[in-house]
XYZ file of C-alpha atoms in Angstrom:
705
model
C -7.598 -195.754 -90.873
C -5.511 -197.724 -88.429
C -5.738 -195.004 -85.806
C -9.529 -195.162 -85.976
C -9.692 -198.796 -85.012
C -11.670 -198.900 -81.716
C -9.598 -199.822 -78.683
C -11.672 -200.168 -75.496
C -8.768 -200.210 -73.069
C -6.457 -197.380 -71.926
C -3.080 -196.955 -73.657
C -1.120 -198.308 -70.707
C -2.984 -201.591 -70.889
C -2.256 -201.859 -74.659
C 1.403 -201.060 -73.958
C 1.557 -203.951 -71.477
C -0.028 -206.321 -74.013
C 2.431 -205.252 -76.725
C 5.322 -205.980 -74.401
C 3.905 -209.467 -73.805
C 3.471 -209.961 -77.554
C 7.078 -209.016 -78.310
C 8.299 -211.391 -75.647
C 6.144 -214.195 -76.996
C 7.540 -213.577 -80.500
C 11.105 -213.950 -79.299
C 10.216 -217.147 -77.439
C 8.410 -218.700 -80.433
C 11.163 -217.830 -82.863
C 13.811 -219.077 -80.556
C 12.075 -222.372 -79.902
C 10.491 -223.338 -83.214
C 12.967 -221.936 -85.694
C 15.898 -222.894 -83.523
C 14.680 -226.459 -83.253
C 14.074 -226.499 -86.995
C 17.581 -225.257 -87.677
C 18.947 -227.976 -85.432
C 16.847 -230.854 -86.673
C 16.757 -230.409 -90.450
C 20.444 -231.304 -91.140
C 20.398 -234.339 -88.879
C 17.277 -236.244 -89.958
C 15.801 -237.650 -93.077
C 13.523 -234.862 -94.161
C 11.890 -234.155 -97.474
C 12.778 -230.464 -97.083
C 16.310 -229.176 -97.159
C 16.602 -225.686 -95.747
C 19.733 -223.655 -95.404
C 20.678 -223.321 -91.762
C 22.307 -220.048 -92.554
C 19.077 -218.744 -94.016
C 17.157 -219.806 -90.906
C 19.674 -218.163 -88.641
C 19.420 -214.995 -90.738
C 15.613 -215.020 -90.193
C 16.086 -215.483 -86.471
C 18.580 -212.648 -86.341
C 16.299 -210.339 -88.332
C 13.424 -211.182 -86.010
C 15.480 -210.403 -82.936
C 16.678 -207.126 -84.393
C 13.168 -205.986 -85.350
C 11.785 -207.063 -81.946
C 14.496 -205.230 -80.016
C 13.967 -202.085 -82.040
C 10.226 -202.341 -81.497
C 10.701 -202.755 -77.717
C 12.860 -199.660 -77.551
C 10.420 -197.678 -79.649
C 7.478 -198.876 -77.542
C 8.869 -197.073 -74.516
C 8.578 -193.687 -76.244
C 5.512 -193.979 -78.433
C 2.184 -192.543 -77.348
C 0.090 -193.528 -80.344
C 0.165 -197.291 -80.086
C -2.625 -198.347 -82.429
C -0.671 -198.238 -85.690
C 2.397 -199.611 -83.948
C 0.415 -202.655 -82.804
C -0.823 -203.352 -86.334
C 2.758 -203.069 -87.637
C 3.729 -205.820 -85.193
C 0.888 -208.005 -86.420
C 1.916 -207.338 -90.007
C 5.537 -208.244 -89.266
C 4.415 -211.534 -87.718
C 2.346 -212.318 -90.822
C 5.322 -211.612 -93.111
C 7.602 -213.661 -90.870
C 5.308 -216.688 -90.843
C 4.717 -216.429 -94.605
C 8.488 -216.388 -95.225
C 8.996 -219.424 -92.964
C 6.329 -221.302 -94.947
C 7.967 -220.301 -98.214
C 11.373 -221.725 -97.281
C 9.946 -224.869 -95.629
C 7.723 -226.161 -98.412
C 4.891 -223.718 -99.110
C 1.565 -225.555 -99.048
C 3.332 -228.697 -97.826
C 5.037 -226.942 -94.897
C 4.012 -228.264 -91.456
C 4.233 -224.775 -89.935
C 0.996 -223.262 -91.310
C -0.357 -223.478 -87.757
C 1.920 -220.548 -86.822
C -0.627 -218.219 -88.436
C -2.872 -219.129 -85.492
C -0.316 -217.553 -83.173
C -0.656 -214.303 -85.161
C -4.454 -214.523 -84.828
C -4.176 -215.041 -81.050
C -1.743 -212.138 -80.737
C -4.222 -209.859 -82.617
C -7.053 -211.072 -80.401
C -4.964 -210.204 -77.343
C -4.235 -206.713 -78.672
C -7.537 -205.847 -80.359
C -10.113 -208.357 -79.030
C -12.603 -209.966 -81.470
C -12.298 -207.383 -84.235
C -8.518 -207.720 -84.336
C -8.680 -211.524 -84.270
C -11.046 -211.646 -87.272
C -8.919 -209.125 -89.191
C -5.769 -211.130 -88.465
C -7.478 -214.366 -89.499
C -8.570 -212.808 -92.805
C -5.054 -211.441 -93.379
C -3.543 -214.846 -92.598
C -5.866 -216.561 -95.058
C -4.985 -214.060 -97.781
C -1.271 -214.412 -97.104
C -1.415 -218.196 -97.099
C -3.596 -218.321 -100.239
C -1.322 -215.899 -102.063
C 1.789 -217.922 -101.106
C 0.240 -221.168 -102.298
C -1.024 -219.541 -105.549
C 2.299 -218.013 -106.555
C 4.147 -221.228 -105.769
C 1.646 -223.482 -107.602
C 1.537 -221.105 -110.565
C 5.305 -220.835 -110.779
C 5.182 -217.066 -110.519
C 7.912 -217.058 -107.858
C 11.065 -219.128 -107.888
C 10.506 -222.217 -105.829
C 13.104 -223.475 -103.339
C 14.918 -226.600 -104.443
C 12.835 -229.182 -102.534
C 14.067 -232.825 -102.668
C 10.534 -234.000 -103.662
C 8.068 -232.267 -105.894
C 5.146 -230.440 -104.310
C 1.810 -232.124 -103.946
C -0.449 -231.852 -106.959
C -3.430 -229.480 -106.809
C -6.068 -232.199 -106.494
C -9.124 -232.568 -104.262
C -7.046 -233.701 -101.323
C -4.941 -230.570 -101.697
C -8.031 -228.352 -101.891
C -9.549 -229.943 -98.744
C -6.327 -229.468 -96.808
C -6.010 -225.884 -98.034
C -9.638 -225.082 -97.065
C -9.260 -226.738 -93.630
C -6.152 -224.704 -92.897
C -7.892 -221.442 -93.768
C -11.003 -222.455 -91.810
C -8.794 -223.060 -88.792
C -7.663 -219.431 -88.904
C -11.286 -218.212 -88.652
C -12.209 -220.727 -85.973
C -9.187 -219.735 -83.890
C -10.150 -216.050 -84.400
C -13.687 -216.669 -83.093
C -12.589 -218.755 -80.118
C -9.632 -216.513 -79.298
C -11.739 -213.367 -79.538
C -14.409 -214.854 -77.263
C -11.857 -216.015 -74.719
C -10.052 -212.672 -74.758
C -13.352 -210.816 -74.303
C -14.261 -212.958 -71.339
C -10.778 -212.605 -69.933
C -10.931 -208.829 -70.233
C -14.341 -208.670 -68.546
C -13.057 -210.901 -65.733
C -9.893 -208.834 -65.475
C -11.931 -205.617 -65.315
C -14.202 -207.042 -62.599
C -11.170 -208.257 -60.712
C -9.611 -204.825 -60.934
C -12.837 -203.234 -59.691
C -13.014 -205.653 -56.790
C -9.375 -205.088 -55.952
C -9.912 -201.336 -56.158
C -12.961 -201.597 -53.934
C -11.062 -203.838 -51.541
C -8.156 -201.390 -51.442
C -10.574 -198.506 -50.901
C -12.303 -200.274 -48.031
C -8.985 -201.332 -46.574
C -7.709 -197.746 -46.749
C -10.966 -196.483 -45.242
C -10.780 -199.056 -42.437
C -7.174 -198.138 -41.800
C -8.041 -194.434 -41.708
C -10.939 -195.074 -39.316
C -8.811 -197.280 -37.132
C -6.143 -194.562 -36.991
C -8.526 -191.696 -36.299
C -10.967 -193.377 -33.905
C -10.311 -192.604 -30.279
C -11.502 -196.024 -29.144
C -9.662 -199.297 -29.209
C -10.583 -201.253 -32.342
C -9.880 -205.006 -32.430
C -10.870 -207.634 -34.993
C -10.805 -211.379 -34.346
C -11.327 -214.593 -36.264
C -14.157 -217.029 -35.632
C -12.220 -218.543 -32.709
C -11.659 -215.221 -30.992
C -7.991 -214.797 -31.934
C -6.931 -211.218 -32.680
C -6.326 -210.489 -36.346
C -5.705 -206.719 -36.101
C -5.620 -203.933 -33.528
C -5.263 -200.167 -33.841
C -2.850 -197.927 -31.980
C -5.343 -197.191 -29.160
C -5.796 -200.911 -28.536
C -2.047 -201.423 -28.442
C -1.687 -198.587 -25.978
C -4.555 -199.904 -23.853
C -3.031 -203.349 -23.559
C 0.584 -202.119 -23.445
C 1.500 -204.568 -26.210
C 2.888 -204.061 -29.703
C 0.761 -205.126 -32.647
C 2.980 -208.142 -33.359
C 2.358 -209.263 -29.774
C -1.406 -208.873 -30.098
C -2.076 -210.624 -33.406
C -2.852 -214.268 -32.832
C -3.661 -213.941 -29.102
C -7.042 -214.951 -27.682
C -8.970 -211.770 -26.887
C -10.524 -213.612 -23.924
C -7.091 -213.966 -22.360
C -6.515 -210.187 -22.618
C -9.997 -209.293 -21.380
C -11.395 -212.180 -19.265
C -14.788 -210.473 -18.560
C -15.639 -210.880 -22.257
C -15.670 -214.646 -21.820
C -18.883 -216.377 -20.749
C -18.169 -218.014 -17.405
C -20.704 -220.816 -18.038
C -19.666 -221.918 -21.509
C -16.133 -220.539 -21.567
C -16.796 -219.040 -25.008
C -16.533 -215.408 -25.912
C -19.894 -213.686 -25.474
C -19.860 -211.788 -28.752
C -19.235 -215.018 -30.675
C -22.453 -216.565 -29.341
C -24.945 -213.936 -30.519
C -24.936 -210.754 -32.536
C -25.248 -207.995 -31.679
C -24.347 -208.313 -28.013
C -25.178 -205.661 -25.483
C -22.356 -203.385 -24.383
C -20.336 -204.661 -21.429
C -18.499 -202.604 -18.836
C -15.678 -204.115 -16.816
C -12.549 -203.156 -14.942
C -9.189 -203.613 -16.678
C -5.774 -203.102 -15.181
C -3.162 -201.489 -17.448
C 0.090 -201.439 -15.540
C -0.605 -199.768 -12.198
C -3.714 -198.016 -13.489
C -7.164 -199.628 -13.223
C -9.622 -198.424 -15.833
C -13.308 -198.882 -16.596
C -13.779 -200.157 -20.152
C -16.969 -200.278 -22.159
C -16.964 -202.957 -24.896
C -19.342 -203.067 -27.854
C -18.899 -206.253 -29.898
C -20.469 -207.555 -33.078
C -20.294 -210.916 -34.796
C -19.052 -210.674 -38.412
C -20.639 -213.056 -40.927
C -19.892 -213.933 -44.541
C -22.321 -213.903 -47.482
C -23.830 -217.192 -46.326
C -24.279 -215.927 -42.736
C -21.520 -218.111 -41.403
C -19.562 -216.489 -38.523
C -16.085 -215.517 -39.670
C -14.938 -213.291 -36.835
C -15.769 -210.414 -34.503
C -15.369 -206.673 -34.232
C -14.752 -205.121 -30.816
C -14.769 -201.413 -29.878
C -13.445 -200.667 -26.426
C -13.792 -197.229 -24.830
C -12.087 -196.020 -21.717
C -15.029 -194.591 -19.732
C -13.175 -194.148 -16.460
C -13.305 -190.345 -16.652
C -16.997 -190.429 -17.575
C -17.830 -192.656 -14.619
C -15.901 -190.399 -12.265
C -17.796 -187.427 -13.628
C -21.107 -189.229 -13.135
C -20.191 -190.014 -9.546
C -19.214 -186.412 -8.954
C -22.479 -185.153 -10.477
C -24.385 -187.616 -8.324
C -22.585 -186.435 -5.218
C -23.158 -182.801 -6.218
C -26.843 -183.512 -6.819
C -27.156 -185.189 -3.459
C -25.344 -182.311 -1.826
C -27.541 -179.770 -3.621
C -30.665 -181.645 -2.589
C -29.467 -181.797 1.005
C -28.629 -178.094 1.028
C -31.913 -177.140 -0.627
C -34.077 -179.284 1.603
C -32.487 -181.170 4.437
C -30.223 -178.428 5.803
C -32.196 -175.323 4.911
C -32.876 -173.244 8.034
C -36.486 -172.365 8.746
C -35.826 -168.635 8.400
C -34.730 -169.284 4.797
C -38.317 -170.333 3.940
C -40.345 -167.126 3.956
C -43.984 -167.669 4.887
C -45.742 -164.317 4.554
C -49.554 -164.081 4.522
C -49.601 -167.861 4.216
C -47.625 -167.881 0.962
C -44.331 -169.750 0.694
C -41.832 -168.522 -1.898
C -39.867 -165.590 -3.273
C -40.827 -165.735 -6.981
C -41.800 -162.462 -8.749
C -45.399 -163.673 -8.978
C -45.709 -164.244 -5.263
C -43.953 -160.964 -4.401
C -46.466 -159.160 -6.630
C -49.371 -160.818 -4.800
C -47.921 -159.783 -1.457
C -47.605 -156.185 -2.630
C -51.221 -156.274 -3.817
C -52.417 -157.569 -0.420
C -50.481 -154.839 1.435
C -52.024 -152.103 -0.751
C -55.679 -153.167 -0.690
C -55.888 -154.374 2.911
C -56.443 -150.838 4.273
C -59.376 -150.240 1.902
C -62.900 -151.631 2.113
C -63.427 -152.213 -1.621
C -64.691 -155.466 -3.111
C -61.936 -157.805 -4.350
C -62.016 -160.490 -7.096
C -59.310 -163.164 -6.823
C -58.786 -165.313 -9.944
C -56.646 -168.379 -10.437
C -56.669 -172.124 -10.974
C -57.821 -174.504 -8.287
C -55.210 -175.006 -5.648
C -53.322 -171.731 -6.174
C -54.342 -170.251 -2.811
C -57.257 -167.881 -3.476
C -58.626 -168.244 0.074
C -55.198 -167.396 1.480
C -55.386 -164.038 -0.313
C -58.828 -163.399 1.201
C -57.672 -164.297 4.723
C -54.534 -162.152 4.364
C -56.565 -159.145 3.235
C -58.990 -159.651 6.114
C -56.240 -160.054 8.702
C -54.472 -156.869 7.595
C -57.604 -154.763 7.372
C -59.453 -152.894 10.121
C -61.914 -155.794 10.154
C -59.209 -158.248 11.204
C -60.790 -158.694 14.641
C -64.186 -159.427 13.107
C -65.504 -162.703 11.681
C -64.248 -164.220 8.441
C -66.941 -166.346 6.807
C -66.212 -168.620 3.809
C -69.059 -169.457 1.439
C -68.495 -171.957 -1.357
C -71.154 -171.020 -3.877
C -70.838 -174.294 -5.752
C -71.071 -176.568 -2.705
C -74.526 -175.556 -1.529
C -77.591 -177.007 -3.304
C -79.394 -174.441 -5.438
C -82.642 -174.724 -3.494
C -80.888 -173.990 -0.186
C -78.248 -171.422 -1.150
C -80.429 -168.315 -0.638
C -81.380 -169.526 2.841
C -77.748 -170.305 3.638
C -76.607 -166.855 2.548
C -79.354 -164.572 3.842
C -81.228 -166.734 6.370
C -84.922 -167.494 6.585
C -87.918 -166.970 8.821
C -89.623 -169.735 10.714
C -92.146 -171.529 8.480
C -90.751 -169.996 5.283
C -90.679 -173.435 3.682
C -91.081 -177.062 4.658
C -88.504 -177.920 7.269
C -87.940 -174.301 8.388
C -88.856 -174.970 12.029
C -86.964 -171.961 13.317
C -85.442 -168.680 12.228
C -81.994 -168.856 10.581
C -79.595 -165.933 10.737
C -77.672 -166.743 7.525
C -73.979 -166.476 6.735
C -74.029 -162.800 5.722
C -75.464 -161.726 9.105
C -72.952 -164.032 10.829
C -70.166 -162.071 9.110
C -71.444 -158.656 10.223
C -68.464 -156.440 10.995
C -66.117 -158.780 9.190
C -65.433 -160.266 5.739
C -67.413 -162.647 3.535
C -65.367 -164.781 1.143
C -67.508 -165.929 -1.792
C -65.553 -168.844 -3.283
C -66.484 -170.031 -6.770
C -68.822 -167.128 -7.311
C -69.220 -168.156 -10.906
C -71.420 -171.046 -9.658
C -73.955 -168.616 -8.154
C -77.401 -169.109 -9.822
C -78.593 -166.262 -12.029
C -81.660 -165.708 -9.894
C -79.543 -165.152 -6.824
C -77.079 -162.902 -8.629
C -79.666 -160.079 -8.533
C -79.918 -160.263 -4.737
C -76.145 -160.452 -4.419
C -75.791 -157.273 -6.500
C -78.198 -155.452 -4.098
C -76.235 -156.687 -1.069
C -73.001 -155.352 -2.570
C -74.557 -152.009 -3.479
C -76.826 -151.305 -0.469
C -75.586 -153.781 2.166
C -79.219 -154.860 2.740
C -81.173 -158.014 2.007
C -84.427 -159.731 2.972
C -84.283 -163.251 4.498
C -86.394 -165.945 2.874
C -90.007 -165.785 4.081
C -89.488 -162.448 5.874
C -90.716 -158.922 5.082
C -88.030 -157.215 7.137
C -84.885 -155.893 5.498
C -81.609 -156.604 7.221
C -78.607 -154.299 7.006
C -75.105 -155.784 7.334
C -71.629 -154.289 7.432
C -69.423 -156.745 5.529
C -66.613 -156.615 3.046
C -66.976 -159.034 0.154
C -64.039 -160.863 -1.397
C -64.966 -163.115 -4.294
C -62.900 -165.858 -5.991
C -63.247 -167.789 -9.241
C -61.240 -170.372 -11.159
C -62.905 -169.590 -14.460
C -62.917 -166.541 -16.740
C -65.942 -164.478 -15.595
C -65.660 -162.257 -18.660
C -66.347 -165.343 -20.810
C -69.224 -166.312 -18.538
C -70.745 -162.855 -19.022
C -70.395 -163.182 -22.805
C -72.086 -166.607 -22.618
C -74.988 -165.189 -20.556
C -74.235 -167.293 -17.484
C -73.127 -164.383 -15.308
C -74.612 -160.934 -14.923
C -72.478 -158.152 -16.370
C -73.434 -155.638 -13.669
C -72.481 -158.068 -10.897
C -69.173 -158.787 -12.622
C -68.174 -155.102 -12.650
C -69.405 -154.706 -9.079
C -67.178 -157.451 -7.667
C -64.227 -156.674 -9.939
C -63.286 -153.405 -8.292
C -59.873 -154.741 -7.244
C -58.626 -157.812 -8.979
C -55.631 -160.113 -8.694
C -54.723 -163.204 -10.721
C -52.727 -165.888 -8.834
C -49.970 -167.584 -10.841
C -50.092 -171.375 -11.176
C -47.255 -173.366 -9.677
C -45.772 -174.181 -13.098
C -45.060 -170.447 -13.510
C -43.214 -170.149 -10.190
C -40.977 -173.205 -10.288
C -38.251 -171.389 -8.338
C -40.536 -171.676 -5.290
C -40.831 -175.470 -5.539
C -37.739 -176.260 -3.364
C -39.034 -173.888 -0.669
C -42.503 -175.437 -0.826
C -40.962 -178.943 -0.664
C -38.992 -178.061 2.436
C -42.012 -176.480 4.050
C -44.321 -179.454 3.408
C -41.711 -182.053 4.368
C -41.274 -180.412 7.726
C -45.024 -179.972 8.154
C -45.934 -183.604 7.446
C -42.855 -185.067 9.146
C -43.989 -183.373 12.341
C -47.619 -184.385 11.721
C -46.838 -188.052 11.171
C -43.855 -188.193 13.517
C -41.599 -189.218 10.625
C -37.787 -188.838 10.461
C -38.010 -187.605 6.839
C -35.939 -184.457 6.333
C -34.790 -184.489 2.705
C -35.401 -185.592 -0.905
C -33.104 -187.649 -3.093
C -31.668 -185.924 -6.169
C -33.812 -188.063 -8.478
C -37.019 -187.299 -6.577
C -36.155 -183.586 -6.552
C -35.604 -183.570 -10.328
C -38.851 -185.427 -10.878
C -40.842 -182.982 -8.790
C -39.105 -179.992 -10.407
C -40.139 -181.226 -13.854
C -43.741 -182.171 -13.030
C -46.512 -179.882 -14.409
C -48.803 -179.843 -11.273
C -52.263 -179.463 -12.827
C -53.623 -179.353 -9.258
C -51.061 -176.675 -8.245
C -49.932 -176.323 -4.635
C -52.735 -178.463 -3.233
C -51.485 -181.318 -5.425
C -47.893 -180.754 -4.343
C -48.996 -180.885 -0.735
C -50.808 -184.187 -1.308
C -47.722 -185.621 -3.119
C -45.458 -184.785 -0.193
C -47.879 -186.196 2.395
C -48.125 -189.375 0.320
C -44.311 -189.606 0.069
C -43.663 -188.888 3.761
C -46.105 -191.626 4.703
C -44.313 -194.180 2.502
C -40.693 -193.168 3.248
C -38.864 -195.568 5.587
C -35.770 -193.520 6.377
C -34.920 -189.830 6.407
C -34.984 -189.456 2.575
C -37.834 -189.427 0.107
C -36.831 -191.527 -2.920
C -38.397 -191.688 -6.375
C -40.130 -194.941 -5.397
C -42.042 -193.062 -2.699
C -43.651 -190.608 -5.169
C -47.187 -191.276 -6.473
C -47.207 -193.334 -9.723
C -48.918 -190.654 -11.813
C -45.928 -188.315 -11.367
C -43.975 -190.646 -13.690
C -46.673 -191.162 -16.313
C -47.068 -189.204 -19.568
C -49.937 -186.770 -19.758
C -52.867 -188.023 -21.850
C -55.037 -185.848 -24.067
C -58.473 -184.719 -22.871
C -60.447 -181.761 -24.184
C -61.368 -179.307 -21.459
C -64.876 -177.994 -21.193
C -65.478 -174.282 -21.567
C -64.958 -172.457 -18.364
C -62.855 -175.142 -16.744
C -59.547 -174.145 -15.144
C -57.540 -175.921 -17.814
C -59.203 -173.906 -20.567
C -58.054 -170.651 -18.942
C -54.408 -171.695 -18.975
C -52.815 -172.900 -22.232
C -50.103 -174.919 -20.521
C -52.589 -177.316 -18.931
C -55.411 -177.064 -21.492
C -56.637 -180.315 -23.064
C -54.699 -182.488 -20.629
C -55.412 -184.498 -17.549
C -53.397 -187.051 -15.658
C -53.984 -190.739 -16.127
C -55.959 -192.611 -13.516
C -53.846 -193.487 -10.472
C -53.960 -197.200 -9.657
C -55.672 -196.670 -6.300
C -59.152 -196.657 -7.860
C -60.761 -199.960 -8.799
C -64.143 -200.661 -10.345
C -66.824 -202.027 -8.012
C -66.814 -205.772 -7.544
C -69.570 -207.805 -9.190
C -71.220 -208.314 -5.787
C -72.253 -204.647 -5.795
C -74.490 -205.295 -8.794
C -76.613 -207.845 -6.927
C -79.399 -207.397 -4.452
C -81.241 -204.137 -3.821
C -81.380 -201.928 -6.904
C -81.003 -198.627 -4.985
C -77.962 -199.934 -3.131
C -76.381 -201.194 -6.358
C -76.955 -197.882 -8.154
C -75.549 -195.969 -5.180
C -72.434 -198.169 -5.082
C -71.890 -197.763 -8.822
C -72.394 -193.959 -8.684
C -69.940 -193.752 -5.771
C -67.304 -195.698 -7.722
C -67.716 -193.460 -10.762
C -67.216 -190.368 -8.614
C -64.106 -191.841 -7.012
C -62.671 -192.574 -10.463
C -63.341 -189.001 -11.603
C -61.638 -187.636 -8.478
C -58.647 -189.855 -9.146
C -58.394 -188.621 -12.729
C -58.638 -185.012 -11.617
C -55.930 -185.391 -8.967
C -58.415 -184.507 -6.208
C -59.579 -181.278 -7.885
C -63.361 -181.540 -7.492
C -64.265 -178.916 -10.050
C -62.285 -180.821 -12.666
C -63.884 -184.094 -11.581
C -67.310 -182.544 -12.179
C -66.171 -181.466 -15.649
C -64.947 -184.984 -16.428
C -68.377 -186.422 -15.469
C -70.156 -183.660 -17.445
C -72.326 -182.542 -14.513
C -72.763 -179.300 -12.622
C -70.212 -178.681 -9.895
C -72.999 -178.040 -7.352
C -74.584 -181.394 -8.224
C -71.236 -183.114 -7.862
C -70.693 -181.595 -4.394
C -74.163 -182.605 -3.367
C -73.436 -186.242 -4.332
C -70.129 -186.168 -2.441
C -71.997 -185.029 0.636
C -74.655 -187.669 0.077
C -72.113 -190.518 0.080
C -69.899 -189.052 2.800
C -66.966 -188.539 0.426
C -66.048 -185.017 1.646
C -63.026 -184.843 3.881
C -63.611 -183.248 7.309
C -61.252 -180.416 6.369
C -62.293 -180.250 2.748
C -61.354 -176.837 1.319
C -64.487 -176.837 -0.801
C -66.974 -177.167 2.076
C -68.961 -174.131 2.972
C -67.787 -174.134 6.546
C -64.196 -175.162 5.992
C -61.550 -172.710 4.824
C -59.273 -173.450 1.870
C -55.949 -174.905 2.961
C -53.997 -174.356 -0.285
C -50.830 -172.332 -0.288
């Protein structure tokens, strides 16, 4: 039964408490019984006790306690052993009461010490059990003495009679045992809870301290802690090596004296003690003969009530990193200079008008060389600005017709009611305003090549006539009955998928197959990025000569920016970017600040319309660049006065905004406005917004590369 008594603490803790109990027993016996043995023979006392008997009790107590202490070191099952000690104390106290007067003995309070000892060993349950056992022992002693069942010691005065006063005193003494048990058990319980919490806190503190020490040892940076005044409280090995000082020499020193840049020059206080967290600081620090670049990250440490109690500093030696950055910068500058500023002209191949050596461009050159000697119709596909007209001119120049005329016709730039007359001519009086005969562009190209740019914009009604021209080389001018025969080679170009146009019913299938005898698809600039440095060098030289500028190279940052840009307008856009940058550059180098603002801005989402260039190429589909800052809405003064003038001014501003959004690509600007490309070109012409050398004009060749 004793072994089943619940003990909530581990055996080692009980062993420690037993040791304390044994020590307390020796102390109590030595003090109380020793004083009793000394005082009884020398004072008038109603009780006469044999000193020899008292000394025998003390000796027996010492012997039992010493034996118990020796046995305690070897025992593993301590529960029964602990109760044996409590039982011995009860017997000892009962014997002391017996020889000192029984119920009249002044030492009944010693039972309370037994109760407290049981509370210490077994908490509340043990205290109550010891109190009950003490009451039983005391009551039994009083009963046997009052009843004469045990021989009474020879007291000088008779014992007190068993009256009411005796009963009250007896009951109060027993009640004291229970009260002490309750109070002692409660106090012990609270003490154990507090002790357990303290142990947990100490364990957590030790764990954190060990973790901090391990981090401080393993971290490759200097770690320093300070108090609220900035005095160093600890430093790891890296910090000691960095300062060349032992830890004993660091602790207590002002960190601002070791690292003056950490001190605010205005207030004289340490920066990290003024605000938290502070931004990292880099400064030069001399360690012996070596000067290093240190990067310091500091944080203010606060207590539970947010009061500053110190600081934590992490210092890193970034000297090697800074040297590497400088080397990379120099290498980048050297690479940029080699790629652009010092590249000889012969290293920039310009064949058939194309600049570059990428596989895509080499394939186009091979295609041109193969088809130039034939007279078959050619269809050139590709996004705006990829150089479709260059292919047509190269084929014409290499063919047998190279000495003949080369006529460019932009099918989307001519108004629909005039396009037939522009292509095939008209007779005098054929329509209002036809005051004379017109030869037409096809007859002007007789013996040469006709380049039909944006053939997908050709009206359906005119596609029938175009099919006949391609098949029979004959046509009838507007208002004439005479057929005209021409000897021309037709090269068509489109920036949209004609197969999709055929499926949508916007382009004749028979005409599509007639012009698509030989076809080539030009790669966009984003698919031939290896050509960008060559193109940059070519355009820098071109516009430096044109504008009489000393620019001859790009900075490394500007080169990286242009290498990473997506170029939705392809080579034409790159050409415009370089001309813009050359015009703004003040020295011989184009910097990032000289590039157009939209090169730095993120691409914003915009859904492409069917048939637009972006929809044919996934990489640029559903995107367009943000509006460059050069466009501004019309001032309020434009909305006053004549209605026609106000509407014209507003329409002109809207078109300029669309052109800015499209990066100068007119087909895309028309898509943004949701109008037909032909109508957009007509409005540009109406307001004089076409450049003199506009590549989209009917009489001006495309200048893209």
